[in-house]
Amino acid sequence: MPGTCVIGLQWGDEAKGKLVDLLCPQFDIVVRFLGGANAGHTVVVGDQTYKLHHVPSGILNPGVMNVVTPGVVINPATILKEIDALLARDIEVGANLMLSDRAHIVCPWHIAEDQVMNGQPVQGESIGTTLRGIGPCYRDKVGRSHAIRLGDLYSADFRERIESIADVKRRILSGLSGQEGGDFGLDPAKIYEEYCGYAERLHKYVDDTTAFLLDAVDAGKRLLFEGAQGALLDVDHGTFPFVTSSNSSGVGVASGSGVPARSIDRMIGVAKAYTTRVGGGPFPTEQDNEVGQRIRDLGNEYGTTTGRPRRCGWFDAVAVRYTARLSGIDCLALMMMDVLSQLPEIQICTAYELDGEQIDRFPSQVGDLRRVKPVYETWPGWESDVTGVRKLADFPAGARRYLDRISELVGKPIDVVSVGPDREQTIFD
Ligand code: GDP
Ligand code: IMO
Ligand code: MG
């Protein structure tokens, strides 16, 4: 049976983790194909909350295989902490986790570079990265000469690689930061020792995931692909340069995983019933006011990875229509309907006004996105507690009309609605 993919359609944190965990019982393998420790996926199981960064959200489902593919950048120290934290909570992490030997690893210089670069504004604003070394690691992957892959940890020349790269990186960091002669904590002997320790502990998980997944496809296994970040953060198709450094829309699934796109026959787009964003960059429907604060309070909108307050605003149908088409979405999962259900009045952005002209196309340039004025439809709120709703028919009429309108504007059916963090607080159409 071919695969299904879950993709975030906004700027991340759409509750992909919750959906992947829920869908798991129908699948044999969960595949994480991009990003790294910048992601924070929350899964709530009863009174337990798990925050996953590298490890796929299938890990809480016994019997499901979890695969981290070449498109992911792995921080060995962080993933080991994550594994240890799961083991300490009696979650099995052993033969059910496989990490690609082709995946690039985040090294201490990547974190240092992220810190230095993030302090330097781009187009007048800081990108506001998660400071997890993601951009610098992907930059080295594309640049090739200073990159280290997970499989390289086991090669005979690993010590030499660390020594020569650390030397170059110290010089680059001196130039970038203006701190002549600084060592930036990059002691090659120490890094080598540390990474040898990680290599030993990670060894049992490391394998050729591409071969494994291609065999799985041939054997008719059911694959669930877990997106990270959101399509508006896609390096090629998002709000560049205020994006992450990989293809986080649907276009990245095949390249990141090594599984041909034709093996995926269902794309589920996840969106919140409103919009959030962490970090810098344009956000046309942002409510930097008491409405935004109310959404933040009701939705507990603070970053899973960094704890930063998320910027909050209204649902942007222009943006989601764009990312749903870009990602080849078949249906939508609309999350956090319980949060929206508390508001006395709700707005939906149906179009933008750019320099006096109404447009329904998502602009490619940040300058235009900063200038657009959202065209809103205003809705009376239904102001009722929907956290106990389990059937679409049981939603208040106003909420049902809102769902229909979102579906109409985005041009896709809504197959899943979420009314709370728990597994049970989910309605499948
Ligand atoms: P991800 O990165 O896309 O997996 O999303 P995050 O885990 O970063 O953020 C989503 C947050 O919303 C988590 O804290 C979830 O537990 C929570 N959540 C998921 N679905 C719902 C929902 O329908 N309502 C509410 N109130 N919270 C939800
Ligand atoms: P999940 O998978 C929300 C944002 C950062 C920053 C930009 C670049 O949990 O949805 P990076 O560290 O990737 O170089 O930062 O991207 N960002 C996310 N925002 N959710 C995420 O992941 C994110 N991953 C990166 O805040 O604006
Ligand atoms: Mg998140």
CSV table of C-alpha atoms and ligand atoms in Angstrom, one decimal:
chain,number,residue,atom,x,y,z
A,1,MET,CA,0.0,0.0,0.0
A,2,PRO,CA,1.4,3.4,-0.9
A,3,GLY,CA,2.2,6.2,1.6
A,4,THR,CA,0.5,9.1,3.3
A,5,CYS,CA,2.2,12.3,4.2
A,6,VAL,CA,1.4,14.9,6.8
A,7,ILE,CA,2.5,18.5,5.9
A,8,GLY,CA,2.2,21.7,7.9
A,9,LEU,CA,0.6,24.4,5.7
A,10,GLN,CA,1.5,27.5,7.8
A,11,TRP,CA,4.7,28.5,9.6
A,12,GLY,CA,5.0,25.3,11.7
A,13,ASP,CA,3.5,24.1,15.0
A,14,GLU,CA,0.2,23.1,13.3
A,15,ALA,CA,0.0,20.0,15.6
A,16,LYS,CA,1.6,17.6,13.1
A,17,GLY,CA,2.9,15.5,16.0
A,18,LYS,CA,-0.6,14.9,17.3
A,19,LEU,CA,-1.9,13.9,13.9
A,20,VAL,CA,1.0,11.6,13.1
A,21,ASP,CA,0.6,9.8,16.5
A,22,LEU,CA,-3.1,9.3,15.9
A,23,LEU,CA,-2.7,7.9,12.3
A,24,CYS,CA,0.1,5.6,13.4
A,25,PRO,CA,-2.0,2.5,14.1
A,26,GLN,CA,-2.8,2.3,10.3
A,27,PHE,CA,0.9,2.3,9.3
A,28,ASP,CA,4.0,0.1,9.6
A,29,ILE,CA,6.6,2.9,9.4
A,30,VAL,CA,6.8,6.6,10.3
A,31,VAL,CA,9.4,8.5,8.3
A,32,ARG,CA,10.9,11.9,9.3
A,33,PHE,CA,12.4,13.5,6.3
A,34,LEU,CA,13.6,17.0,7.1
A,35,GLY,CA,14.7,19.5,9.7
A,36,GLY,CA,16.3,18.5,13.0
A,37,ALA,CA,16.2,19.8,16.5
A,38,ASN,CA,14.5,23.0,15.3
A,39,ALA,CA,11.3,20.9,15.3
A,40,GLY,CA,9.2,20.4,18.4
A,41,HIS,CA,6.3,17.9,18.0
A,42,THR,CA,4.0,17.4,20.9
A,43,VAL,CA,2.2,14.2,21.5
A,44,VAL,CA,-0.2,13.9,24.4
A,45,VAL,CA,-1.1,10.4,25.6
A,46,GLY,CA,-3.5,10.5,28.6
A,47,ASP,CA,-1.8,12.5,31.3
A,48,GLN,CA,1.6,12.2,29.6
A,49,THR,CA,3.1,14.9,27.3
A,50,TYR,CA,6.0,14.0,25.0
A,51,LYS,CA,8.0,16.7,23.1
A,52,LEU,CA,9.9,15.1,20.2
A,53,HIS,CA,12.5,16.9,18.2
A,54,HIS,CA,14.3,14.3,15.9
A,55,VAL,CA,12.6,11.1,16.9
A,56,PRO,CA,9.5,10.5,14.8
A,57,SER,CA,6.1,10.8,16.5
A,58,GLY,CA,5.4,7.1,15.8
A,59,ILE,CA,7.7,6.1,18.7
A,60,LEU,CA,4.9,6.0,21.2
A,61,ASN,CA,3.1,3.4,19.2
A,62,PRO,CA,4.5,-0.1,19.9
A,63,GLY,CA,5.1,-2.1,16.7
A,64,VAL,CA,5.6,0.9,14.5
A,65,MET,CA,9.1,1.4,12.9
A,66,ASN,CA,10.5,5.0,13.1
A,67,VAL,CA,12.9,6.1,10.4
A,68,VAL,CA,15.0,9.3,10.2
A,69,THR,CA,16.2,9.8,6.6
A,70,PRO,CA,19.0,11.6,4.8
A,71,GLY,CA,17.1,14.9,4.6
A,72,VAL,CA,17.2,15.3,8.4
A,73,VAL,CA,20.1,17.1,10.2
A,74,ILE,CA,20.9,15.2,13.4
A,75,ASN,CA,22.5,16.7,16.5
A,76,PRO,CA,24.0,13.5,18.1
A,77,ALA,CA,24.0,15.0,21.6
A,78,THR,CA,20.4,16.2,21.4
A,79,ILE,CA,19.0,13.0,19.9
A,80,LEU,CA,20.7,10.9,22.6
A,81,LYS,CA,19.1,13.1,25.2
A,82,GLU,CA,15.8,12.6,23.5
A,83,ILE,CA,16.2,8.8,23.4
A,84,ASP,CA,17.3,8.7,27.1
A,85,ALA,CA,14.3,10.8,28.1
A,86,LEU,CA,12.0,8.4,26.3
A,87,LEU,CA,13.7,5.3,27.8
A,88,ALA,CA,13.4,6.9,31.2
A,89,ARG,CA,9.7,7.0,30.7
A,90,ASP,CA,9.6,3.3,29.7
A,91,ILE,CA,9.1,4.0,26.0
A,92,GLU,CA,10.8,1.4,23.8
A,93,VAL,CA,13.6,2.9,21.7
A,94,GLY,CA,15.7,0.2,20.1
A,95,ALA,CA,15.1,-1.8,16.9
A,96,ASN,CA,12.1,0.4,16.3
A,97,LEU,CA,14.4,3.4,15.4
A,98,MET,CA,16.7,3.7,12.4
A,99,LEU,CA,18.8,6.7,11.5
A,100,SER,CA,20.2,7.3,8.1
A,101,ASP,CA,24.0,7.0,7.7
A,102,ARG,CA,23.5,9.7,5.0
A,103,ALA,CA,22.0,12.2,7.4
A,104,HIS,CA,24.3,15.2,8.1
A,105,ILE,CA,25.3,15.9,11.7
A,106,VAL,CA,25.1,19.2,13.6
A,107,CYS,CA,28.5,20.0,15.1
A,108,PRO,CA,29.4,22.7,17.7
A,109,TRP,CA,30.6,25.1,15.0
A,110,HIS,CA,27.1,25.1,13.4
A,111,ILE,CA,25.6,26.2,16.7
A,112,ALA,CA,28.3,28.9,17.0
A,113,GLU,CA,27.7,30.1,13.4
A,114,ASP,CA,23.9,30.2,14.0
A,115,GLN,CA,24.4,32.4,17.0
A,116,VAL,CA,26.7,34.8,15.1
A,117,MET,CA,24.6,35.0,12.0
A,118,ASN,CA,21.3,35.3,13.8
A,119,GLY,CA,22.6,38.5,15.4
A,120,GLN,CA,22.9,40.0,12.0
A,121,PRO,CA,19.6,41.3,10.5
A,122,VAL,CA,18.6,40.2,7.0
A,123,GLN,CA,16.4,42.7,5.1
A,124,GLY,CA,16.1,44.8,8.3
A,125,GLU,CA,15.1,42.0,10.6
A,126,SER,CA,16.6,39.0,12.4
A,127,ILE,CA,15.4,35.6,11.1
A,128,GLY,CA,15.0,34.5,14.7
A,129,THR,CA,16.2,31.0,14.2
A,130,THR,CA,15.9,28.3,16.8
A,131,LEU,CA,19.7,28.5,17.3
A,132,ARG,CA,20.0,24.8,16.8
A,133,GLY,CA,22.7,25.1,14.0
A,134,ILE,CA,20.2,24.0,11.4
A,135,GLY,CA,21.0,26.6,8.7
A,136,PRO,CA,24.8,26.3,9.0
A,137,CYS,CA,24.6,22.5,8.9
A,138,TYR,CA,22.5,22.5,5.7
A,139,ARG,CA,24.8,25.2,4.3
A,140,ASP,CA,27.8,22.8,4.8
A,141,LYS,CA,25.8,19.9,3.3
A,142,VAL,CA,25.3,21.9,0.1
A,143,GLY,CA,28.9,23.2,0.2
A,144,ARG,CA,30.2,19.6,0.7
A,145,SER,CA,33.8,20.3,1.8
A,146,HIS,CA,33.1,20.9,5.5
A,147,ALA,CA,30.2,18.5,6.0
A,148,ILE,CA,30.1,15.4,8.2
A,149,ARG,CA,27.4,12.7,7.8
A,150,LEU,CA,26.4,10.3,10.5
A,151,GLY,CA,28.1,7.4,8.6
A,152,ASP,CA,31.4,9.5,8.7
A,153,LEU,CA,31.5,9.1,12.5
A,154,TYR,CA,32.7,5.5,11.8
A,155,SER,CA,35.3,6.3,9.2
A,156,ALA,CA,39.1,6.0,9.8
A,157,ASP,CA,39.8,9.6,9.0
A,158,PHE,CA,37.2,11.0,11.4
A,159,ARG,CA,39.7,12.6,13.7
A,160,GLU,CA,41.5,14.4,10.8
A,161,ARG,CA,38.2,15.6,9.5
A,162,ILE,CA,37.3,17.2,12.8
A,163,GLU,CA,40.7,18.8,13.1
A,164,SER,CA,40.8,20.3,9.6
A,165,ILE,CA,37.2,21.5,9.7
A,166,ALA,CA,37.5,23.0,13.2
A,167,ASP,CA,40.5,25.0,12.0
A,168,VAL,CA,38.6,26.4,9.1
A,169,LYS,CA,35.5,27.1,11.2
A,170,ARG,CA,37.5,29.1,13.8
A,171,ARG,CA,38.8,31.3,11.0
A,172,ILE,CA,35.3,31.7,9.5
A,173,LEU,CA,33.8,32.5,12.9
A,174,SER,CA,36.6,35.1,13.6
A,175,GLY,CA,35.7,36.8,10.3
A,176,LEU,CA,32.0,36.7,10.9
A,177,SER,CA,32.1,37.9,14.5
A,178,GLY,CA,35.1,40.2,14.2
A,179,GLN,CA,36.6,38.4,17.2
A,180,GLU,CA,40.2,37.9,15.9
A,181,GLY,CA,41.9,34.8,17.2
A,182,GLY,CA,38.9,33.5,19.2
A,183,ASP,CA,38.6,29.7,19.6
A,184,PHE,CA,34.8,29.7,19.9
A,185,GLY,CA,35.0,26.6,22.2
A,186,LEU,CA,36.1,24.6,19.2
A,187,ASP,CA,38.8,22.3,20.7
A,188,PRO,CA,39.2,19.5,18.1
A,189,ALA,CA,40.5,16.9,20.6
A,190,LYS,CA,37.5,17.5,22.9
A,191,ILE,CA,35.0,17.4,20.0
A,192,TYR,CA,36.6,14.2,18.7
A,193,GLU,CA,36.3,12.5,22.1
A,194,GLU,CA,32.8,13.7,22.6
A,195,TYR,CA,31.6,12.6,19.1
A,196,CYS,CA,33.3,9.2,19.4
A,197,GLY,CA,31.2,8.7,22.5
A,198,TYR,CA,28.0,9.6,20.6
A,199,ALA,CA,29.1,7.4,17.7
A,200,GLU,CA,29.3,4.4,20.0
A,201,ARG,CA,25.9,4.9,21.5
A,202,LEU,CA,24.2,5.7,18.2
A,203,HIS,CA,25.8,2.8,16.3
A,204,LYS,CA,22.9,0.4,16.8
A,205,TYR,CA,20.5,2.8,15.2
A,206,VAL,CA,22.6,3.8,12.1
A,207,ASP,CA,21.8,2.1,8.8
A,208,ASP,CA,21.0,2.7,5.1
A,209,THR,CA,17.4,3.9,5.5
A,210,THR,CA,17.0,4.5,1.8
A,211,ALA,CA,17.5,0.8,1.0
A,212,PHE,CA,15.3,-0.1,3.9
A,213,LEU,CA,12.4,2.1,2.8
A,214,LEU,CA,12.7,1.1,-0.9
A,215,ASP,CA,12.5,-2.5,0.2
A,216,ALA,CA,9.5,-1.6,2.4
A,217,VAL,CA,7.7,0.0,-0.5
A,218,ASP,CA,8.3,-3.1,-2.7
A,219,ALA,CA,7.0,-5.3,0.2
A,220,GLY,CA,3.8,-3.3,0.3
A,221,LYS,CA,4.5,-1.8,3.8
A,222,ARG,CA,2.4,1.2,4.8
A,223,LEU,CA,4.5,4.4,5.2
A,224,LEU,CA,3.5,7.6,7.0
A,225,PHE,CA,5.7,10.6,6.3
A,226,GLU,CA,6.0,13.2,9.1
A,227,GLY,CA,6.6,16.7,7.9
A,228,ALA,CA,8.4,19.2,10.1
A,229,GLN,CA,8.2,23.0,10.1
A,230,GLY,CA,5.5,24.3,7.7
A,231,ALA,CA,5.2,25.0,4.0
A,232,LEU,CA,5.6,28.8,4.5
A,233,LEU,CA,9.0,28.1,5.9
A,234,ASP,CA,10.1,26.2,2.8
A,235,VAL,CA,13.5,27.5,1.6
A,236,ASP,CA,12.4,27.6,-2.1
A,237,HIS,CA,8.7,28.4,-1.8
A,238,GLY,CA,8.2,30.1,1.6
A,239,THR,CA,8.6,33.6,2.8
A,240,PHE,CA,12.4,33.7,2.0
A,241,PRO,CA,14.7,34.7,3.6
A,242,PHE,CA,12.5,34.2,6.7
A,243,VAL,CA,12.4,30.5,6.3
A,244,THR,CA,14.2,27.4,7.4
A,245,SER,CA,17.0,25.8,5.3
A,246,SER,CA,15.2,22.8,3.8
A,247,ASN,CA,12.1,22.0,1.7
A,248,SER,CA,9.4,21.9,4.3
A,249,SER,CA,6.4,21.9,1.9
A,250,GLY,CA,5.2,18.7,0.2
A,251,VAL,CA,7.9,19.1,-2.5
A,252,GLY,CA,10.5,18.0,0.0
A,253,VAL,CA,9.2,14.5,0.8
A,254,ALA,CA,10.9,12.5,-2.0
A,255,SER,CA,14.2,14.3,-1.8
A,256,GLY,CA,14.4,14.2,1.9
A,257,SER,CA,13.3,10.6,2.4
A,258,GLY,CA,14.7,8.8,-0.7
A,259,VAL,CA,11.2,7.4,-1.5
A,260,PRO,CA,9.8,8.4,-4.9
A,261,ALA,CA,6.9,10.8,-4.8
A,262,ARG,CA,4.8,8.3,-6.8
A,263,SER,CA,4.8,6.0,-3.8
A,264,ILE,CA,2.8,8.6,-1.8
A,265,ASP,CA,-0.8,8.7,-2.7
A,266,ARG,CA,-2.3,10.8,0.1
A,267,MET,CA,-1.2,14.2,1.3
A,268,ILE,CA,-2.8,15.6,4.4
A,269,GLY,CA,-2.3,19.3,5.0
A,270,VAL,CA,-2.4,20.4,8.7
A,271,ALA,CA,-3.4,23.9,9.6
A,272,LYS,CA,-4.6,25.7,12.7
A,273,ALA,CA,-8.0,27.3,12.7
A,274,TYR,CA,-6.0,30.6,13.1
A,275,THR,CA,-2.3,31.3,12.3
A,276,THR,CA,0.9,31.4,14.4
A,277,ARG,CA,4.5,32.1,13.6
A,278,VAL,CA,7.7,32.0,15.7
A,279,GLY,CA,10.7,34.2,14.8
A,280,GLY,CA,11.0,37.1,12.3
A,281,GLY,CA,9.4,37.7,8.9
A,282,PRO,CA,6.2,38.9,7.4
A,283,PHE,CA,2.9,37.7,8.8
A,284,PRO,CA,0.0,39.6,7.1
A,285,THR,CA,-2.8,38.5,9.5
A,286,GLU,CA,-0.8,39.0,12.7
A,287,GLN,CA,-2.7,40.5,15.6
A,288,ASP,CA,0.0,42.2,17.6
A,289,ASN,CA,-2.7,43.3,20.1
A,290,GLU,CA,-5.0,42.0,22.7
A,291,VAL,CA,-6.7,39.6,20.3
A,292,GLY,CA,-3.3,38.0,19.5
A,293,GLN,CA,-2.6,37.8,23.2
A,294,ARG,CA,-5.9,36.1,23.9
A,295,ILE,CA,-5.2,33.5,21.2
A,296,ARG,CA,-1.8,33.0,22.7
A,297,ASP,CA,-3.3,32.5,26.2
A,298,LEU,CA,-6.1,30.2,25.0
A,299,GLY,CA,-3.9,28.1,22.8
A,300,ASN,CA,-0.8,28.2,25.1
A,301,GLU,CA,1.1,29.4,22.1
A,302,TYR,CA,4.7,29.2,23.3
A,303,GLY,CA,7.4,27.4,21.2
A,304,THR,CA,7.8,23.7,21.9
A,305,THR,CA,11.5,23.9,21.2
A,306,THR,CA,12.6,27.4,22.4
A,307,GLY,CA,9.7,28.4,24.7
A,308,ARG,CA,9.4,31.7,22.7
A,309,PRO,CA,5.9,33.3,22.6
A,310,ARG,CA,4.4,32.6,19.2
A,311,ARG,CA,3.0,35.5,17.2
A,312,CYS,CA,-0.7,34.9,16.6
A,313,GLY,CA,-3.2,36.1,14.1
A,314,TRP,CA,-6.3,35.2,11.9
A,315,PHE,CA,-6.5,32.3,9.5
A,316,ASP,CA,-5.0,33.3,6.2
A,317,ALA,CA,-6.8,31.6,3.4
A,318,VAL,CA,-4.5,33.2,0.7
A,319,ALA,CA,-1.5,31.6,2.3
A,320,VAL,CA,-3.0,28.2,3.0
A,321,ARG,CA,-4.6,28.0,-0.5
A,322,TYR,CA,-1.1,28.5,-1.9
A,323,THR,CA,0.6,26.0,0.3
A,324,ALA,CA,-2.1,23.4,-0.1
A,325,ARG,CA,-1.7,23.6,-3.9
A,326,LEU,CA,2.1,23.7,-3.7
A,327,SER,CA,2.1,20.6,-1.5
A,328,GLY,CA,-0.5,18.6,-3.6
A,329,ILE,CA,-2.8,18.4,-0.6
A,330,ASP,CA,-5.8,16.0,-0.8
A,331,CYS,CA,-7.5,17.0,2.4
A,332,LEU,CA,-7.1,19.3,5.4
A,333,ALA,CA,-6.8,18.6,9.1
A,334,LEU,CA,-8.0,21.7,11.0
A,335,MET,CA,-6.6,21.9,14.5
A,336,MET,CA,-7.2,24.1,17.6
A,337,MET,CA,-10.9,24.6,16.9
A,338,ASP,CA,-11.4,24.8,20.7
A,339,VAL,CA,-9.2,27.8,20.9
A,340,LEU,CA,-11.1,29.8,18.3
A,341,SER,CA,-14.4,28.7,19.9
A,342,GLN,CA,-13.7,31.0,22.8
A,343,LEU,CA,-13.5,34.3,20.8
A,344,PRO,CA,-16.5,36.7,20.5
A,345,GLU,CA,-15.6,37.7,16.9
A,346,ILE,CA,-13.5,35.9,14.3
A,347,GLN,CA,-11.9,37.0,11.1
A,348,ILE,CA,-10.7,35.1,8.0
A,349,CYS,CA,-8.4,36.7,5.5
A,350,THR,CA,-9.8,35.9,2.0
A,351,ALA,CA,-7.6,38.1,-0.2
A,352,TYR,CA,-4.9,40.7,0.0
A,353,GLU,CA,-4.8,44.3,-1.1
A,354,LEU,CA,-1.5,45.2,-2.6
A,355,ASP,CA,-0.9,48.8,-3.7
A,356,GLY,CA,-4.6,49.4,-4.1
A,357,GLU,CA,-5.3,46.2,-6.0
A,358,GLN,CA,-7.0,43.2,-4.7
A,359,ILE,CA,-5.1,39.9,-5.2
A,360,ASP,CA,-5.6,36.3,-4.2
A,361,ARG,CA,-2.1,35.1,-5.1
A,362,PHE,CA,0.5,34.7,-2.3
A,363,PRO,CA,3.3,37.2,-3.2
A,364,SER,CA,6.8,35.8,-3.7
A,365,GLN,CA,8.6,38.9,-2.3
A,366,VAL,CA,9.0,39.7,1.3
A,367,GLY,CA,8.6,43.5,0.5
A,368,ASP,CA,5.2,42.8,-1.0
A,369,LEU,CA,4.1,40.5,1.9
A,370,ARG,CA,5.1,43.3,4.3
A,371,ARG,CA,2.9,45.8,2.4
A,372,VAL,CA,-0.2,43.7,1.8
A,373,LYS,CA,-3.4,44.5,3.7
A,374,PRO,CA,-5.5,41.5,4.5
A,375,VAL,CA,-9.1,41.6,3.2
A,376,TYR,CA,-11.2,40.1,6.0
A,377,GLU,CA,-14.5,38.5,6.4
A,378,THR,CA,-15.8,39.0,9.9
A,379,TRP,CA,-17.7,36.3,11.7
A,380,PRO,CA,-19.6,36.3,14.9
A,381,GLY,CA,-18.0,33.8,17.3
A,382,TRP,CA,-20.0,30.8,18.6
A,383,GLU,CA,-18.4,31.1,22.0
A,384,SER,CA,-19.0,27.7,23.3
A,385,ASP,CA,-16.9,24.9,24.7
A,386,VAL,CA,-16.3,22.4,21.9
A,387,THR,CA,-13.6,20.3,23.6
A,388,GLY,CA,-16.1,17.5,24.1
A,389,VAL,CA,-17.4,17.5,20.5
A,390,ARG,CA,-16.8,14.1,18.8
A,391,LYS,CA,-19.0,14.4,15.7
A,392,LEU,CA,-19.1,17.2,13.1
A,393,ALA,CA,-22.9,17.4,13.6
A,394,ASP,CA,-22.4,18.3,17.2
A,395,PHE,CA,-20.5,21.5,16.5
A,396,PRO,CA,-22.4,24.7,17.0
A,397,ALA,CA,-23.9,25.9,13.6
A,398,GLY,CA,-21.4,28.9,13.5
A,399,ALA,CA,-18.4,26.5,13.9
A,400,ARG,CA,-19.7,24.2,11.1
A,401,ARG,CA,-20.2,27.2,8.8
A,402,TYR,CA,-16.6,28.4,9.6
A,403,LEU,CA,-15.2,24.9,8.7
A,404,ASP,CA,-17.2,24.9,5.4
A,405,ARG,CA,-16.0,28.4,4.6
A,406,ILE,CA,-12.3,27.5,5.2
A,407,SER,CA,-12.7,24.4,3.1
A,408,GLU,CA,-14.3,26.5,0.3
A,409,LEU,CA,-11.6,29.2,0.4
A,410,VAL,CA,-8.7,26.7,0.5
A,411,GLY,CA,-10.4,24.5,-2.1
A,412,LYS,CA,-9.9,21.2,-0.2
A,413,PRO,CA,-12.2,19.1,2.0
A,414,ILE,CA,-11.6,19.0,5.8
A,415,ASP,CA,-11.3,15.4,6.8
A,416,VAL,CA,-10.0,15.9,10.4
A,417,VAL,CA,-10.9,18.5,13.0
A,418,SER,CA,-9.1,18.8,16.4
A,419,VAL,CA,-10.7,20.2,19.5
A,420,GLY,CA,-7.9,19.6,22.1
A,421,PRO,CA,-4.5,18.1,22.5
A,422,ASP,CA,-5.6,14.6,23.5
A,423,ARG,CA,-5.9,11.8,21.1
A,424,GLU,CA,-9.7,11.5,21.7
A,425,GLN,CA,-10.3,15.2,21.0
A,426,THR,CA,-10.3,14.5,17.3
A,427,ILE,CA,-13.0,14.2,14.7
A,428,PHE,CA,-12.5,12.2,11.6
A,429,ASP,CA,-14.9,12.9,8.8
B,1,GDP,P1,3.9,20.5,15.7
B,1,GDP,O1,5.2,21.1,15.7
B,1,GDP,O2,3.2,20.7,14.4
B,1,GDP,O3,3.8,19.0,16.0
B,1,GDP,O4,3.0,21.3,16.8
B,1,GDP,P2,3.5,21.6,18.3
B,1,GDP,O5,3.6,20.4,19.1
B,1,GDP,O6,4.7,22.5,18.2
B,1,GDP,O7,2.3,22.6,18.7
B,1,GDP,C1,1.0,22.2,18.8
B,1,GDP,C2,0.5,22.3,20.3
B,1,GDP,O8,-0.9,22.3,20.3
B,1,GDP,C3,0.9,21.2,21.2
B,1,GDP,O9,1.1,21.7,22.5
B,1,GDP,C4,-0.3,20.3,21.2
B,1,GDP,O10,-0.4,19.5,22.3
B,1,GDP,C5,-1.4,21.3,21.1
B,1,GDP,N1,-2.6,20.8,20.4
B,1,GDP,C6,-2.7,19.9,19.3
B,1,GDP,N2,-4.0,19.9,18.9
B,1,GDP,C7,-4.7,20.8,19.6
B,1,GDP,C8,-6.1,21.3,19.6
B,1,GDP,O11,-6.9,20.9,18.8
B,1,GDP,N3,-6.4,22.2,20.6
B,1,GDP,C9,-5.5,22.6,21.5
B,1,GDP,N4,-5.9,23.5,22.4
B,1,GDP,N5,-4.2,22.3,21.5
B,1,GDP,C10,-3.8,21.3,20.6
B,2,IMO,P1,7.8,22.3,13.9
B,2,IMO,O1,8.3,21.0,13.2
B,2,IMO,C1,7.8,26.7,14.1
B,2,IMO,C2,11.3,28.7,12.4
B,2,IMO,C3,12.2,29.5,13.4
B,2,IMO,C4,12.7,30.6,12.5
B,2,IMO,C5,12.9,29.9,11.1
B,2,IMO,C6,14.3,29.5,10.9
B,2,IMO,O2,7.8,22.2,15.4
B,2,IMO,O3,6.6,22.9,13.3
B,2,IMO,P2,15.8,27.5,11.9
B,2,IMO,O4,16.2,27.2,13.3
B,2,IMO,O5,15.0,26.4,11.2
B,2,IMO,O6,16.9,28.0,11.0
B,2,IMO,O7,14.8,28.7,12.0
B,2,IMO,O8,12.0,28.8,11.2
B,2,IMO,N1,11.1,27.3,12.7
B,2,IMO,C7,10.0,26.8,13.2
B,2,IMO,N2,8.8,27.5,13.6
B,2,IMO,N3,7.9,25.3,14.1
B,2,IMO,C8,9.0,24.7,13.7
B,2,IMO,O9,9.1,23.3,13.6
B,2,IMO,C9,10.1,25.4,13.2
B,2,IMO,N4,11.3,25.1,12.8
B,2,IMO,C10,11.9,26.2,12.4
B,2,IMO,O10,11.4,30.0,14.4
B,2,IMO,O11,11.7,31.6,12.3
B,3,MG,MG,6.3,22.4,16.8
